[in-house]
Amino acid sequence: MAPEVIRATDQYAGQAADIWSCGVMLYVMLFGAYPFESPQSRNQQGKARMDSMMQRILRMEWSIPADVEVSPEGRDLLCKLLVGDPRHRLTMSQIQSHPWFLTNIPPDASAMNDNFLAHTDYTGVQSEDDIKRVLASAAIPAPASRFAFGAAGYDDNYEDLDAAIDDEMANQRSAGPTNQAAALPAVAIAAQVARPPSALGAPGNGHV
C-alpha cells in the first residue's frame, strides 16, 4: 500500500500508486520478503503486525538484504520505485527504458509491453457496460472463505491475513529465486524478472 494511500491525501494518483506496487512486487520477487516487514513485526499478530508495517511504509524504512548481491542497476531501479513522494517515482515508460529492465529482456515481452503502452485511450478496451457488469458481479457475496473480506474476513480477523501472508511468503521461499523468476508472467517489471537465469549471474550467487 503506497504511503499516500495510507495518509488518504490529495496526492493520490492511481498510476503512481501502481508504480509503488511494482516496486513492492519487484522486491518480493527478488528477495522473497516484503520490503516493509521487520523481523520484529513477523513475530507480531493481527492488527499490531499490520500497523507496524504501515508505520514503516510511512517512515520509508526499507533496505536491501545484506546477504543478496544486487547489481547497481537493480538497486537504482528499486530506489526509484519505492519513493515516498508519488511525484518523484518513475513512470512506466521510464521503467521500460531503465538499464536493468533492458538487460536480456525477452523480445516477445518487450513487444507486448510496447503494445500496451501504445494505448493512450483505454475507453475502447473496456466499455461502460462492461464496467457495470463487473461491479454488479463484485456485489454478489462469494462463498465463505478465510480469504474473504467482511464478517469473517480480513476486516475482522487479522489472523487470517497473517496466515495468508505467511503462506504466500512460504511458497515464494520454497520456489527459490531462480524458480520464482521463471514462473512470473512476462509483463512490465515481471517480464524482466523472468529473464533467463544466465542474466542473473552464476547459479546460486543470488545476483540480481
mmCIF file with all atom_site columns, C-alpha atoms in Angstrom:
data_model
loop_
_atom_site.group_PDB
_atom_site.id
_atom_site.type_symbol
_atom_site.label_atom_id
_atom_site.label_alt_id
_atom_site.label_comp_id
_atom_site.label_asym_id
_atom_site.label_entity_id
_atom_site.label_seq_id
_atom_site.pdbx_PDB_ins_code
_atom_site.Cartn_x
_atom_site.Cartn_y
_atom_site.Cartn_z
_atom_site.occupancy
_atom_site.B_iso_or_equiv
_atom_site.pdbx_formal_charge
_atom_site.auth_seq_id
_atom_site.auth_comp_id
_atom_site.auth_asym_id
_atom_site.auth_atom_id
_atom_site.pdbx_PDB_model_num
ATOM 1   C CA . MET A 1 1   ? 0.000   0.000   0.000   1.00 0.00 ? 1   MET A CA 1
ATOM 2   C CA . ALA A 1 2   ? 1.524   3.311   -1.094  1.00 0.00 ? 2   ALA A CA 1
ATOM 3   C CA . PRO A 1 3   ? 2.121   5.913   1.646   1.00 0.00 ? 3   PRO A CA 1
ATOM 4   C CA . GLU A 1 4   ? -0.232  8.421   0.041   1.00 0.00 ? 4   GLU A CA 1
ATOM 5   C CA . VAL A 1 5   ? -2.981  5.781   0.162   1.00 0.00 ? 5   VAL A CA 1
ATOM 6   C CA . ILE A 1 6   ? -2.402  5.261   3.884   1.00 0.00 ? 6   ILE A CA 1
ATOM 7   C CA . ARG A 1 7   ? -2.430  9.007   4.504   1.00 0.00 ? 7   ARG A CA 1
ATOM 8   C CA . ALA A 1 8   ? -5.511  9.453   2.264   1.00 0.00 ? 8   ALA A CA 1
ATOM 9   C CA . THR A 1 9   ? -4.138  12.719  0.901   1.00 0.00 ? 9   THR A CA 1
ATOM 10  C CA . ASP A 1 10  ? -4.994  14.566  -2.278  1.00 0.00 ? 10  ASP A CA 1
ATOM 11  C CA . GLN A 1 11  ? -1.628  13.419  -3.670  1.00 0.00 ? 11  GLN A CA 1
ATOM 12  C CA . TYR A 1 12  ? -3.176  10.069  -4.566  1.00 0.00 ? 12  TYR A CA 1
ATOM 13  C CA . ALA A 1 13  ? -2.945  9.114   -8.228  1.00 0.00 ? 13  ALA A CA 1
ATOM 14  C CA . GLY A 1 14  ? -3.752  5.614   -9.395  1.00 0.00 ? 14  GLY A CA 1
ATOM 15  C CA . GLN A 1 15  ? -0.851  5.273   -11.807 1.00 0.00 ? 15  GLN A CA 1
ATOM 16  C CA . ALA A 1 16  ? 1.737   6.449   -9.276  1.00 0.00 ? 16  ALA A CA 1
ATOM 17  C CA . ALA A 1 17  ? 0.317   4.062   -6.667  1.00 0.00 ? 17  ALA A CA 1
ATOM 18  C CA . ASP A 1 18  ? 0.598   1.241   -9.201  1.00 0.00 ? 18  ASP A CA 1
ATOM 19  C CA . ILE A 1 19  ? 4.269   2.104   -9.732  1.00 0.00 ? 19  ILE A CA 1
ATOM 20  C CA . TRP A 1 20  ? 4.774   1.806   -5.978  1.00 0.00 ? 20  TRP A CA 1
ATOM 21  C CA . SER A 1 21  ? 3.152   -1.634  -6.146  1.00 0.00 ? 21  SER A CA 1
ATOM 22  C CA . CYS A 1 22  ? 5.561   -2.562  -8.949  1.00 0.00 ? 22  CYS A CA 1
ATOM 23  C CA . GLY A 1 23  ? 8.416   -1.698  -6.604  1.00 0.00 ? 23  GLY A CA 1
ATOM 24  C CA . VAL A 1 24  ? 6.972   -3.873  -3.842  1.00 0.00 ? 24  VAL A CA 1
ATOM 25  C CA . MET A 1 25  ? 6.426   -6.777  -6.262  1.00 0.00 ? 25  MET A CA 1
ATOM 26  C CA . LEU A 1 26  ? 9.938   -6.449  -7.646  1.00 0.00 ? 26  LEU A CA 1
ATOM 27  C CA . TYR A 1 27  ? 11.371  -6.526  -4.123  1.00 0.00 ? 27  TYR A CA 1
ATOM 28  C CA . VAL A 1 28  ? 9.324   -9.618  -3.191  1.00 0.00 ? 28  VAL A CA 1
ATOM 29  C CA . MET A 1 29  ? 10.256  -11.454 -6.383  1.00 0.00 ? 29  MET A CA 1
ATOM 30  C CA . LEU A 1 30  ? 13.942  -10.730 -5.932  1.00 0.00 ? 30  LEU A CA 1
ATOM 31  C CA . PHE A 1 31  ? 14.293  -11.283 -2.200  1.00 0.00 ? 31  PHE A CA 1
ATOM 32  C CA . GLY A 1 32  ? 11.306  -13.407 -1.138  1.00 0.00 ? 32  GLY A CA 1
ATOM 33  C CA . ALA A 1 33  ? 10.330  -10.920 1.573   1.00 0.00 ? 33  ALA A CA 1
ATOM 34  C CA . TYR A 1 34  ? 8.250   -7.791  1.967   1.00 0.00 ? 34  TYR A CA 1
ATOM 35  C CA . PRO A 1 35  ? 10.275  -4.561  1.963   1.00 0.00 ? 35  PRO A CA 1
ATOM 36  C CA . PHE A 1 36  ? 8.462   -3.020  4.917   1.00 0.00 ? 36  PHE A CA 1
ATOM 37  C CA . GLU A 1 37  ? 8.224   -6.029  7.205   1.00 0.00 ? 37  GLU A CA 1
ATOM 38  C CA . SER A 1 38  ? 10.787  -6.104  10.003  1.00 0.00 ? 38  SER A CA 1
ATOM 39  C CA . PRO A 1 39  ? 11.959  -9.194  11.918  1.00 0.00 ? 39  PRO A CA 1
ATOM 40  C CA . GLN A 1 40  ? 10.061  -7.829  14.914  1.00 0.00 ? 40  GLN A CA 1
ATOM 41  C CA . SER A 1 41  ? 6.783   -7.435  13.028  1.00 0.00 ? 41  SER A CA 1
ATOM 42  C CA . ARG A 1 42  ? 6.966   -11.052 11.820  1.00 0.00 ? 42  ARG A CA 1
ATOM 43  C CA . ASN A 1 43  ? 6.522   -12.105 15.434  1.00 0.00 ? 43  ASN A CA 1
ATOM 44  C CA . GLN A 1 44  ? 3.504   -9.855  15.892  1.00 0.00 ? 44  GLN A CA 1
ATOM 45  C CA . GLN A 1 45  ? -0.070  -10.886 15.275  1.00 0.00 ? 45  GLN A CA 1
ATOM 46  C CA . GLY A 1 46  ? -3.169  -9.290  13.799  1.00 0.00 ? 46  GLY A CA 1
ATOM 47  C CA . LYS A 1 47  ? -3.636  -5.551  13.855  1.00 0.00 ? 47  LYS A CA 1
ATOM 48  C CA . ALA A 1 48  ? -0.299  -4.916  15.582  1.00 0.00 ? 48  ALA A CA 1
ATOM 49  C CA . ARG A 1 49  ? 1.523   -6.542  12.676  1.00 0.00 ? 49  ARG A CA 1
ATOM 50  C CA . MET A 1 50  ? -0.340  -4.521  10.071  1.00 0.00 ? 50  MET A CA 1
ATOM 51  C CA . ASP A 1 51  ? 0.080   -1.271  11.995  1.00 0.00 ? 51  ASP A CA 1
ATOM 52  C CA . SER A 1 52  ? 3.820   -1.892  12.281  1.00 0.00 ? 52  SER A CA 1
ATOM 53  C CA . MET A 1 53  ? 4.156   -2.417  8.528   1.00 0.00 ? 53  MET A CA 1
ATOM 54  C CA . MET A 1 54  ? 2.115   0.693   7.748   1.00 0.00 ? 54  MET A CA 1
ATOM 55  C CA . GLN A 1 55  ? 4.243   2.819   10.051  1.00 0.00 ? 55  GLN A CA 1
ATOM 56  C CA . ARG A 1 56  ? 7.390   1.549   8.343   1.00 0.00 ? 56  ARG A CA 1
ATOM 57  C CA . ILE A 1 57  ? 5.859   2.471   4.980   1.00 0.00 ? 57  ILE A CA 1
ATOM 58  C CA . LEU A 1 58  ? 5.106   5.992   6.186   1.00 0.00 ? 58  LEU A CA 1
ATOM 59  C CA . ARG A 1 59  ? 8.657   6.340   7.525   1.00 0.00 ? 59  ARG A CA 1
ATOM 60  C CA . MET A 1 60  ? 10.112  4.782   4.358   1.00 0.00 ? 60  MET A CA 1
ATOM 61  C CA . GLU A 1 61  ? 12.030  2.197   6.356   1.00 0.00 ? 61  GLU A CA 1
ATOM 62  C CA . TRP A 1 62  ? 13.264  -0.452  3.951   1.00 0.00 ? 62  TRP A CA 1
ATOM 63  C CA . SER A 1 63  ? 16.617  -1.856  2.931   1.00 0.00 ? 63  SER A CA 1
ATOM 64  C CA . ILE A 1 64  ? 18.177  -4.351  0.545   1.00 0.00 ? 64  ILE A CA 1
ATOM 65  C CA . PRO A 1 65  ? 19.142  -7.623  2.274   1.00 0.00 ? 65  PRO A CA 1
ATOM 66  C CA . ALA A 1 66  ? 22.857  -7.736  3.022   1.00 0.00 ? 66  ALA A CA 1
ATOM 67  C CA . ASP A 1 67  ? 23.152  -11.414 2.044   1.00 0.00 ? 67  ASP A CA 1
ATOM 68  C CA . VAL A 1 68  ? 21.963  -10.869 -1.541  1.00 0.00 ? 68  VAL A CA 1
ATOM 69  C CA . GLU A 1 69  ? 24.244  -9.415  -4.196  1.00 0.00 ? 69  GLU A CA 1
ATOM 70  C CA . VAL A 1 70  ? 22.380  -6.688  -6.055  1.00 0.00 ? 70  VAL A CA 1
ATOM 71  C CA . SER A 1 71  ? 23.614  -5.041  -9.219  1.00 0.00 ? 71  SER A CA 1
ATOM 72  C CA . PRO A 1 72  ? 23.909  -1.235  -9.186  1.00 0.00 ? 72  PRO A CA 1
ATOM 73  C CA . GLU A 1 73  ? 21.164  -1.105  -11.823 1.00 0.00 ? 73  GLU A CA 1
ATOM 74  C CA . GLY A 1 74  ? 18.811  -3.262  -9.742  1.00 0.00 ? 74  GLY A CA 1
ATOM 75  C CA . ARG A 1 75  ? 19.441  -1.165  -6.652  1.00 0.00 ? 75  ARG A CA 1
ATOM 76  C CA . ASP A 1 76  ? 18.866  2.028   -8.639  1.00 0.00 ? 76  ASP A CA 1
ATOM 77  C CA . LEU A 1 77  ? 15.538  0.827   -10.028 1.00 0.00 ? 77  LEU A CA 1
ATOM 78  C CA . LEU A 1 78  ? 14.226  -0.208  -6.615  1.00 0.00 ? 78  LEU A CA 1
ATOM 79  C CA . CYS A 1 79  ? 15.234  3.133   -5.126  1.00 0.00 ? 79  CYS A CA 1
ATOM 80  C CA . LYS A 1 80  ? 13.338  4.965   -7.867  1.00 0.00 ? 80  LYS A CA 1
ATOM 81  C CA . LEU A 1 81  ? 10.157  2.907   -7.443  1.00 0.00 ? 81  LEU A CA 1
ATOM 82  C CA . LEU A 1 82  ? 9.889   2.810   -3.650  1.00 0.00 ? 82  LEU A CA 1
ATOM 83  C CA . VAL A 1 83  ? 9.801   6.589   -3.312  1.00 0.00 ? 83  VAL A CA 1
ATOM 84  C CA . GLY A 1 84  ? 7.588   8.237   -0.705  1.00 0.00 ? 84  GLY A CA 1
ATOM 85  C CA . ASP A 1 85  ? 6.593   11.198  -2.879  1.00 0.00 ? 85  ASP A CA 1
ATOM 86  C CA . PRO A 1 86  ? 4.483   9.852   -5.785  1.00 0.00 ? 86  PRO A CA 1
ATOM 87  C CA . ARG A 1 87  ? 5.545   12.789  -7.957  1.00 0.00 ? 87  ARG A CA 1
ATOM 88  C CA . HIS A 1 88  ? 9.129   11.558  -7.919  1.00 0.00 ? 88  HIS A CA 1
ATOM 89  C CA . ARG A 1 89  ? 8.539   7.909   -8.836  1.00 0.00 ? 89  ARG A CA 1
ATOM 90  C CA . LEU A 1 90  ? 9.421   6.598   -12.254 1.00 0.00 ? 90  LEU A CA 1
ATOM 91  C CA . THR A 1 91  ? 6.689   6.293   -14.848 1.00 0.00 ? 91  THR A CA 1
ATOM 92  C CA . MET A 1 92  ? 6.065   3.001   -16.627 1.00 0.00 ? 92  MET A CA 1
ATOM 93  C CA . SER A 1 93  ? 7.798   4.252   -19.769 1.00 0.00 ? 93  SER A CA 1
ATOM 94  C CA . GLN A 1 94  ? 10.808  5.261   -17.664 1.00 0.00 ? 94  GLN A CA 1
ATOM 95  C CA . ILE A 1 95  ? 10.875  1.778   -16.149 1.00 0.00 ? 95  ILE A CA 1
ATOM 96  C CA . GLN A 1 96  ? 10.915  0.307   -19.639 1.00 0.00 ? 96  GLN A CA 1
ATOM 97  C CA . SER A 1 97  ? 13.912  2.424   -20.589 1.00 0.00 ? 97  SER A CA 1
ATOM 98  C CA . HIS A 1 98  ? 15.828  1.672   -17.379 1.00 0.00 ? 98  HIS A CA 1
ATOM 99  C CA . PRO A 1 99  ? 19.146  -0.214  -17.918 1.00 0.00 ? 99  PRO A CA 1
ATOM 100 C CA . TRP A 1 100 ? 18.173  -3.027  -15.530 1.00 0.00 ? 100 TRP A CA 1
ATOM 101 C CA . PHE A 1 101 ? 14.896  -3.600  -17.332 1.00 0.00 ? 101 PHE A CA 1
ATOM 102 C CA . LEU A 1 102 ? 16.518  -3.641  -20.771 1.00 0.00 ? 102 LEU A CA 1
ATOM 103 C CA . THR A 1 103 ? 19.124  -6.296  -19.932 1.00 0.00 ? 103 THR A CA 1
ATOM 104 C CA . ASN A 1 104 ? 18.247  -9.553  -21.746 1.00 0.00 ? 104 ASN A CA 1
ATOM 105 C CA . ILE A 1 105 ? 14.533  -8.796  -21.847 1.00 0.00 ? 105 ILE A CA 1
ATOM 106 C CA . PRO A 1 106 ? 12.716  -11.411 -23.994 1.00 0.00 ? 106 PRO A CA 1
ATOM 107 C CA . PRO A 1 107 ? 11.774  -9.850  -27.375 1.00 0.00 ? 107 PRO A CA 1
ATOM 108 C CA . ASP A 1 108 ? 8.168   -11.061 -27.150 1.00 0.00 ? 108 ASP A CA 1
ATOM 109 C CA . ALA A 1 109 ? 7.754   -9.473  -23.724 1.00 0.00 ? 109 ALA A CA 1
ATOM 110 C CA . SER A 1 110 ? 9.200   -6.207  -24.983 1.00 0.00 ? 110 SER A CA 1
ATOM 111 C CA . ALA A 1 111 ? 6.811   -6.173  -27.955 1.00 0.00 ? 111 ALA A CA 1
ATOM 112 C CA . MET A 1 112 ? 3.836   -6.918  -25.704 1.00 0.00 ? 112 MET A CA 1
ATOM 113 C CA . ASN A 1 113 ? 4.746   -4.125  -23.303 1.00 0.00 ? 113 ASN A CA 1
ATOM 114 C CA . ASP A 1 114 ? 5.205   -1.676  -26.180 1.00 0.00 ? 114 ASP A CA 1
ATOM 115 C CA . ASN A 1 115 ? 1.745   -2.598  -27.440 1.00 0.00 ? 115 ASN A CA 1
ATOM 116 C CA . PHE A 1 116 ? 0.165   -1.975  -24.029 1.00 0.00 ? 116 PHE A CA 1
ATOM 117 C CA . LEU A 1 117 ? 1.909   1.358   -23.570 1.00 0.00 ? 117 LEU A CA 1
ATOM 118 C CA . ALA A 1 118 ? 0.870   2.478   -27.048 1.00 0.00 ? 118 ALA A CA 1
ATOM 119 C CA . HIS A 1 119 ? -2.719  2.812   -25.814 1.00 0.00 ? 119 HIS A CA 1
ATOM 120 C CA . THR A 1 120 ? -3.314  6.346   -24.587 1.00 0.00 ? 120 THR A CA 1
ATOM 121 C CA . ASP A 1 121 ? -7.093  5.955   -24.569 1.00 0.00 ? 121 ASP A CA 1
ATOM 122 C CA . TYR A 1 122 ? -8.411  2.794   -22.930 1.00 0.00 ? 122 TYR A CA 1
ATOM 123 C CA . THR A 1 123 ? -12.101 3.584   -23.387 1.00 0.00 ? 123 THR A CA 1
ATOM 124 C CA . GLY A 1 124 ? -12.252 1.055   -26.208 1.00 0.00 ? 124 GLY A CA 1
ATOM 125 C CA . VAL A 1 125 ? -10.695 -1.682  -24.090 1.00 0.00 ? 125 VAL A CA 1
ATOM 126 C CA . GLN A 1 126 ? -13.497 -1.802  -21.530 1.00 0.00 ? 126 GLN A CA 1
ATOM 127 C CA . SER A 1 127 ? -16.868 -0.208  -22.149 1.00 0.00 ? 127 SER A CA 1
ATOM 128 C CA . GLU A 1 128 ? -19.073 1.409   -19.528 1.00 0.00 ? 128 GLU A CA 1
ATOM 129 C CA . ASP A 1 129 ? -21.434 -1.563  -19.752 1.00 0.00 ? 129 ASP A CA 1
ATOM 130 C CA . ASP A 1 130 ? -18.512 -3.924  -19.149 1.00 0.00 ? 130 ASP A CA 1
ATOM 131 C CA . ILE A 1 131 ? -17.549 -1.968  -16.046 1.00 0.00 ? 131 ILE A CA 1
ATOM 132 C CA . LYS A 1 132 ? -21.141 -2.055  -14.749 1.00 0.00 ? 132 LYS A CA 1
ATOM 133 C CA . ARG A 1 133 ? -21.254 -5.838  -15.226 1.00 0.00 ? 133 ARG A CA 1
ATOM 134 C CA . VAL A 1 134 ? -18.003 -6.228  -13.297 1.00 0.00 ? 134 VAL A CA 1
ATOM 135 C CA . LEU A 1 135 ? -19.326 -4.070  -10.463 1.00 0.00 ? 135 LEU A CA 1
ATOM 136 C CA . ALA A 1 136 ? -22.598 -5.994  -10.364 1.00 0.00 ? 136 ALA A CA 1
ATOM 137 C CA . SER A 1 137 ? -20.713 -9.286  -10.234 1.00 0.00 ? 137 SER A CA 1
ATOM 138 C CA . ALA A 1 138 ? -18.460 -7.996  -7.456  1.00 0.00 ? 138 ALA A CA 1
ATOM 139 C CA . ALA A 1 139 ? -21.523 -7.136  -5.376  1.00 0.00 ? 139 ALA A CA 1
ATOM 140 C CA . ILE A 1 140 ? -22.578 -10.804 -5.244  1.00 0.00 ? 140 ILE A CA 1
ATOM 141 C CA . PRO A 1 141 ? -21.388 -12.391 -1.963  1.00 0.00 ? 141 PRO A CA 1
ATOM 142 C CA . ALA A 1 142 ? -18.735 -15.026 -2.520  1.00 0.00 ? 142 ALA A CA 1
ATOM 143 C CA . PRO A 1 143 ? -18.767 -18.435 -0.788  1.00 0.00 ? 143 PRO A CA 1
ATOM 144 C CA . ALA A 1 144 ? -17.475 -18.320 2.780   1.00 0.00 ? 144 ALA A CA 1
ATOM 145 C CA . SER A 1 145 ? -13.703 -18.369 2.833   1.00 0.00 ? 145 SER A CA 1
ATOM 146 C CA . ARG A 1 146 ? -10.956 -17.461 5.228   1.00 0.00 ? 146 ARG A CA 1
ATOM 147 C CA . PHE A 1 147 ? -9.683  -15.162 2.471   1.00 0.00 ? 147 PHE A CA 1
ATOM 148 C CA . ALA A 1 148 ? -12.953 -13.237 2.150   1.00 0.00 ? 148 ALA A CA 1
ATOM 149 C CA . PHE A 1 149 ? -13.389 -9.665  3.314   1.00 0.00 ? 149 PHE A CA 1
ATOM 150 C CA . GLY A 1 150 ? -16.255 -8.890  5.635   1.00 0.00 ? 150 GLY A CA 1
ATOM 151 C CA . ALA A 1 151 ? -17.790 -10.507 8.671   1.00 0.00 ? 151 ALA A CA 1
ATOM 152 C CA . ALA A 1 152 ? -15.274 -13.339 8.928   1.00 0.00 ? 152 ALA A CA 1
ATOM 153 C CA . GLY A 1 153 ? -12.619 -11.875 6.676   1.00 0.00 ? 153 GLY A CA 1
ATOM 154 C CA . TYR A 1 154 ? -9.591  -9.640  6.922   1.00 0.00 ? 154 TYR A CA 1
ATOM 155 C CA . ASP A 1 155 ? -11.548 -6.688  8.270   1.00 0.00 ? 155 ASP A CA 1
ATOM 156 C CA . ASP A 1 156 ? -12.410 -8.553  11.473  1.00 0.00 ? 156 ASP A CA 1
ATOM 157 C CA . ASN A 1 157 ? -9.833  -11.333 11.614  1.00 0.00 ? 157 ASN A CA 1
ATOM 158 C CA . TYR A 1 158 ? -6.267  -10.178 11.175  1.00 0.00 ? 158 TYR A CA 1
ATOM 159 C CA . GLU A 1 159 ? -5.041  -13.683 11.981  1.00 0.00 ? 159 GLU A CA 1
ATOM 160 C CA . ASP A 1 160 ? -6.428  -14.834 8.627   1.00 0.00 ? 160 ASP A CA 1
ATOM 161 C CA . LEU A 1 161 ? -4.482  -12.071 6.892   1.00 0.00 ? 161 LEU A CA 1
ATOM 162 C CA . ASP A 1 162 ? -1.356  -13.103 8.789   1.00 0.00 ? 162 ASP A CA 1
ATOM 163 C CA . ALA A 1 163 ? -1.881  -16.675 7.630   1.00 0.00 ? 163 ALA A CA 1
ATOM 164 C CA . ALA A 1 164 ? -2.358  -15.563 4.023   1.00 0.00 ? 164 ALA A CA 1
ATOM 165 C CA . ILE A 1 165 ? 0.850   -13.511 4.123   1.00 0.00 ? 165 ILE A CA 1
ATOM 166 C CA . ASP A 1 166 ? 2.820   -16.331 5.749   1.00 0.00 ? 166 ASP A CA 1
ATOM 167 C CA . ASP A 1 167 ? 1.509   -18.900 3.253   1.00 0.00 ? 167 ASP A CA 1
ATOM 168 C CA . GLU A 1 168 ? 2.443   -16.722 0.291   1.00 0.00 ? 168 GLU A CA 1
ATOM 169 C CA . MET A 1 169 ? 5.933   -15.992 1.594   1.00 0.00 ? 169 MET A CA 1
ATOM 170 C CA . ALA A 1 170 ? 6.499   -19.694 2.340   1.00 0.00 ? 170 ALA A CA 1
ATOM 171 C CA . ASN A 1 171 ? 5.574   -20.507 -1.253  1.00 0.00 ? 171 ASN A CA 1
ATOM 172 C CA . GLN A 1 172 ? 7.974   -17.849 -2.522  1.00 0.00 ? 172 GLN A CA 1
ATOM 173 C CA . ARG A 1 173 ? 10.825  -19.155 -0.375  1.00 0.00 ? 173 ARG A CA 1
ATOM 174 C CA . SER A 1 174 ? 10.251  -22.801 -1.340  1.00 0.00 ? 174 SER A CA 1
ATOM 175 C CA . ALA A 1 175 ? 10.317  -21.869 -5.036  1.00 0.00 ? 175 ALA A CA 1
ATOM 176 C CA . GLY A 1 176 ? 13.747  -20.259 -4.724  1.00 0.00 ? 176 GLY A CA 1
ATOM 177 C CA . PRO A 1 177 ? 14.844  -17.039 -6.503  1.00 0.00 ? 177 PRO A CA 1
ATOM 178 C CA . THR A 1 178 ? 15.514  -18.617 -9.920  1.00 0.00 ? 178 THR A CA 1
ATOM 179 C CA . ASN A 1 179 ? 12.341  -20.714 -9.976  1.00 0.00 ? 179 ASN A CA 1
ATOM 180 C CA . GLN A 1 180 ? 10.260  -17.763 -8.793  1.00 0.00 ? 180 GLN A CA 1
ATOM 181 C CA . ALA A 1 181 ? 11.582  -15.653 -11.629 1.00 0.00 ? 181 ALA A CA 1
ATOM 182 C CA . ALA A 1 182 ? 10.994  -18.297 -14.284 1.00 0.00 ? 182 ALA A CA 1
ATOM 183 C CA . ALA A 1 183 ? 7.353   -18.664 -13.269 1.00 0.00 ? 183 ALA A CA 1
ATOM 184 C CA . LEU A 1 184 ? 6.491   -14.993 -13.414 1.00 0.00 ? 184 LEU A CA 1
ATOM 185 C CA . PRO A 1 185 ? 4.316   -13.542 -16.173 1.00 0.00 ? 185 PRO A CA 1
ATOM 186 C CA . ALA A 1 186 ? 6.241   -11.552 -18.757 1.00 0.00 ? 186 ALA A CA 1
ATOM 187 C CA . VAL A 1 187 ? 4.602   -8.184  -18.240 1.00 0.00 ? 187 VAL A CA 1
ATOM 188 C CA . ALA A 1 188 ? 6.195   -4.891  -17.281 1.00 0.00 ? 188 ALA A CA 1
ATOM 189 C CA . ILE A 1 189 ? 8.705   -5.458  -14.462 1.00 0.00 ? 189 ILE A CA 1
ATOM 190 C CA . ALA A 1 190 ? 7.739   -9.110  -14.190 1.00 0.00 ? 190 ALA A CA 1
ATOM 191 C CA . ALA A 1 191 ? 8.928   -9.611  -17.748 1.00 0.00 ? 191 ALA A CA 1
ATOM 192 C CA . GLN A 1 192 ? 12.414  -8.539  -16.789 1.00 0.00 ? 192 GLN A CA 1
ATOM 193 C CA . VAL A 1 193 ? 12.482  -10.604 -13.609 1.00 0.00 ? 193 VAL A CA 1
ATOM 194 C CA . ALA A 1 194 ? 11.617  -13.578 -15.837 1.00 0.00 ? 194 ALA A CA 1
ATOM 195 C CA . ARG A 1 195 ? 14.733  -13.089 -17.956 1.00 0.00 ? 195 ARG A CA 1
ATOM 196 C CA . PRO A 1 196 ? 16.917  -16.188 -18.465 1.00 0.00 ? 196 PRO A CA 1
ATOM 197 C CA . PRO A 1 197 ? 18.863  -17.459 -15.418 1.00 0.00 ? 197 PRO A CA 1
ATOM 198 C CA . SER A 1 198 ? 22.126  -16.642 -17.216 1.00 0.00 ? 198 SER A CA 1
ATOM 199 C CA . ALA A 1 199 ? 21.227  -12.964 -16.906 1.00 0.00 ? 199 ALA A CA 1
ATOM 200 C CA . LEU A 1 200 ? 21.149  -13.316 -13.140 1.00 0.00 ? 200 LEU A CA 1
ATOM 201 C CA . GLY A 1 201 ? 24.775  -14.408 -12.907 1.00 0.00 ? 201 GLY A CA 1
ATOM 202 C CA . ALA A 1 202 ? 26.233  -17.756 -11.946 1.00 0.00 ? 202 ALA A CA 1
ATOM 203 C CA . PRO A 1 203 ? 23.739  -20.223 -10.426 1.00 0.00 ? 203 PRO A CA 1
ATOM 204 C CA . GLY A 1 204 ? 23.368  -19.768 -6.714  1.00 0.00 ? 204 GLY A CA 1
ATOM 205 C CA . ASN A 1 205 ? 25.181  -16.469 -6.389  1.00 0.00 ? 205 ASN A CA 1
ATOM 206 C CA . GLY A 1 206 ? 21.960  -14.528 -5.860  1.00 0.00 ? 206 GLY A CA 1
ATOM 207 C CA . HIS A 1 207 ? 22.971  -11.789 -8.316  1.00 0.00 ? 207 HIS A CA 1
ATOM 208 C CA . VAL A 1 208 ? 20.083  -9.577  -9.360  1.00 0.00 ? 208 VAL A CA 1
#
